[in-house]
Amino acid sequence: MTTAIAPQFATGHIGLNVSDLDRSVDFYRRAFGFEQLAASADDDRRWAFLGANGKLVLTLWQQSDGVFSAETPGLHHLSFQVDTIEQVRSIEALLRELSVSFAHDGVVAHGEGVASGGIFFTDPDGIRLEVYAPTGAESAPAPSGVAPTCGFF
């Protein structure tokens, strides 16, 4: 069997099903500072494109009922990387003002002795989210020990 050589991949945009488009657009704009790049005008097929600096990052599709399920196969969590742990803490403060539910109290490391770390929380539909920085969390607790924190919340 021949194995193809993978090209250099980068994540494009992420598409999420949401139950209330207006609520989700408001949350992602306030929490992450995304701008709305485009949106549907059709009440039967509601969607919005959100991004930064004109680049599409997130598409929200209003085509779901209920809440996100962590018990079924599919998306585990969505992670956003920022440059510094100070940026993570700034986003954490803003999310606390929005009364967001956090999995851990404050910044945590991705594992014992690991420099990367961040915050873990849910959006209005219960979709698990992470904001992390590649360095700066060396002294933060590691809730899952040597196992990846992002895998067990």
XYZ file of C-alpha atoms in Angstrom:
153
model
C 0.000 0.000 0.000
C 1.352 3.426 -0.946
C 1.075 6.260 1.529
C 0.637 9.764 0.190
C 2.921 12.503 1.416
C 0.702 15.001 3.189
C 0.900 18.591 2.003
C 1.473 21.354 4.537
C -1.965 21.693 6.145
C -3.341 24.599 8.140
C -6.762 24.695 9.730
C -9.216 26.629 7.615
C -12.373 27.795 9.331
C -14.441 25.905 11.885
C -18.177 25.369 11.440
C -20.366 24.932 14.514
C -24.044 24.068 14.793
C -25.792 26.381 17.232
C -29.324 26.553 18.596
C -29.670 30.367 18.662
C -27.634 32.218 16.053
C -28.097 35.703 17.519
C -27.008 34.565 20.984
C -23.967 32.722 19.597
C -22.889 35.589 17.331
C -23.077 37.941 20.314
C -21.055 35.539 22.489
C -18.245 34.948 19.970
C -18.026 38.635 19.047
C -17.816 39.722 22.700
C -15.627 36.852 23.943
C -13.122 36.760 21.067
C -13.549 40.124 19.388
C -14.556 38.509 16.093
C -16.154 40.678 13.461
C -19.176 39.511 11.509
C -17.992 39.087 7.924
C -21.303 37.930 6.439
C -24.665 36.537 7.500
C -27.754 35.042 5.952
C -30.827 37.103 5.230
C -32.986 33.984 4.924
C -34.848 33.145 8.138
C -35.081 29.472 7.084
C -31.296 29.038 6.612
C -29.552 31.102 9.261
C -25.755 31.336 9.391
C -22.998 33.837 10.137
C -19.332 34.076 9.151
C -17.099 35.457 11.919
C -13.441 36.342 11.654
C -10.575 38.668 12.375
C -8.824 41.090 10.053
C -11.122 40.016 7.229
C -10.133 36.328 7.546
C -12.863 33.759 8.165
C -12.328 31.847 11.436
C -15.731 30.549 12.508
C -19.007 29.761 10.765
C -22.118 29.409 12.890
C -25.073 27.439 11.536
C -28.446 27.661 13.288
C -29.615 24.105 12.692
C -29.528 22.421 16.089
C -31.739 21.920 19.103
C -30.570 20.987 22.578
C -26.993 21.272 23.827
C -23.574 19.988 22.794
C -22.974 16.323 23.622
C -19.639 15.248 25.049
C -20.886 11.637 25.103
C -21.154 11.059 21.354
C -18.450 10.886 18.667
C -17.549 14.179 17.063
C -15.941 17.403 18.161
C -14.133 17.127 21.500
C -13.291 20.807 21.901
C -12.298 23.850 19.889
C -8.990 25.488 20.776
C -7.768 29.013 20.028
C -4.092 29.928 20.420
C -2.940 33.388 21.472
C 0.623 34.671 21.830
C 0.955 35.174 25.594
C -0.436 33.929 28.882
C -1.331 37.555 29.663
C -3.681 37.503 26.659
C -5.232 34.301 28.027
C -5.805 36.005 31.381
C -7.315 39.051 29.676
C -9.788 36.844 27.808
C -10.511 34.980 31.045
C -11.427 38.257 32.765
C -13.771 39.182 29.937
C -15.382 35.730 29.996
C -15.958 36.034 33.753
C -17.858 39.276 33.070
C -20.017 37.242 30.657
C -20.659 34.651 33.427
C -19.121 31.846 31.370
C -18.830 28.396 32.948
C -15.179 27.294 33.368
C -13.910 23.720 33.694
C -11.034 24.828 35.959
C -10.412 27.848 38.153
C -8.161 30.082 36.089
C -5.197 29.248 33.876
C -3.998 25.647 34.009
C -1.032 23.924 32.368
C -1.535 21.372 29.600
C 0.343 18.845 31.751
C 2.796 18.624 34.636
C 5.965 20.550 33.824
C 4.552 21.822 30.524
C 4.959 25.487 29.557
C 1.751 25.735 27.525
C -1.602 26.223 29.153
C -4.832 28.119 29.142
C -8.460 28.292 30.115
C -11.243 25.786 29.420
C -14.894 26.802 29.230
C -18.145 26.354 27.296
C -20.108 28.518 24.894
C -23.887 29.127 25.242
C -24.655 25.739 23.629
C -22.206 23.874 25.870
C -19.521 23.502 23.168
C -16.193 23.016 24.932
C -13.647 25.729 24.168
C -10.025 26.457 25.055
C -7.851 29.557 24.793
C -4.171 28.866 25.360
C -0.666 30.243 24.990
C 2.373 28.121 24.067
C 4.385 29.398 27.048
C 3.857 31.039 30.417
C 1.879 28.382 32.285
C 4.871 26.597 33.842
C 3.787 27.436 37.387
C 0.065 26.792 36.824
C -1.558 23.609 38.167
C -2.012 20.624 35.838
C -5.442 19.164 36.693
C -4.840 15.891 34.805
C -1.234 15.336 35.899
C 0.906 14.233 32.964
C -2.178 13.531 30.799
C -3.201 16.381 28.488
C -5.513 18.726 30.361
C -7.301 19.596 27.125
C -8.317 15.971 26.660
C -10.099 15.535 29.975
C -12.537 18.350 30.620
